[in-house]
Amino acid sequence: MTTFTDKELIKEIKERIGSLDVRDNIERRAYEIALASLEAEAVMFCISGQNVDSEEHVSTSKAVVDAWVEEWNQVDGSPGEPLYKTMPLYYHAALPAPVVPDEMYWQDAPVEGSSKAAAYATGWNACRAAMLHGKGE
């Protein structure tokens, strides 16, 4: 079995995203989610454990939270697994939403004549549908 580093995985995912056909939206979205989680960095850290109010024990410094965790585990000193651990907190920005123009009605088309306006609106809406569904070449 091959083992990949995070850097290698990120590179591989970016290459696969770049080579996907427009129709492969589900696969592309899955790769984008995986890529976002691999590239995410913790923005804060908190103590995780029993009877802990995490909101009161939060810091942007991992070293500070690690010190709290070490101290709490020494005080509550139970053998085996430690009761408290440092937990990273991540900020996940939403992926950009696709920008698609609103549906057009023939009355709103910027051309004269109802038949030309209807044809214009039909073409506009066909392009809009292709953008929404990721179809077309």
Short mmCIF file of N, CA and C in Angstrom, two decimals, residues 112-121:
data_model
loop_
_atom_site.label_atom_id
_atom_site.label_comp_id
_atom_site.label_asym_id
_atom_site.label_seq_id
_atom_site.Cartn_x
_atom_site.Cartn_y
_atom_site.Cartn_z
N GLU A 112 -35.72 44.21 -30.28
CA GLU A 112 -37.05 44.61 -30.75
C GLU A 112 -37.76 43.43 -31.39
N GLY A 113 -39.05 43.35 -31.24
CA GLY A 113 -39.85 42.31 -31.86
C GLY A 113 -40.00 41.10 -30.96
N SER A 114 -41.25 40.62 -30.87
CA SER A 114 -41.52 39.52 -29.93
C SER A 114 -40.84 38.22 -30.34
N SER A 115 -40.73 37.92 -31.64
CA SER A 115 -40.10 36.66 -32.04
C SER A 115 -38.60 36.70 -31.77
N LYS A 116 -37.95 37.84 -32.03
CA LYS A 116 -36.52 37.97 -31.73
C LYS A 116 -36.29 37.93 -30.22
N ALA A 117 -37.17 38.58 -29.48
CA ALA A 117 -37.04 38.60 -28.02
C ALA A 117 -37.22 37.20 -27.45
N ALA A 118 -38.17 36.44 -28.00
CA ALA A 118 -38.39 35.07 -27.53
C ALA A 118 -37.18 34.20 -27.83
N ALA A 119 -36.60 34.35 -29.04
CA ALA A 119 -35.42 33.57 -29.40
C ALA A 119 -34.23 33.95 -28.51
N TYR A 120 -34.08 35.24 -28.25
CA TYR A 120 -32.99 35.71 -27.40
C TYR A 120 -33.13 35.11 -25.99
N ALA A 121 -34.35 35.20 -25.44
CA ALA A 121 -34.59 34.68 -24.08
C ALA A 121 -34.40 33.17 -24.03
#
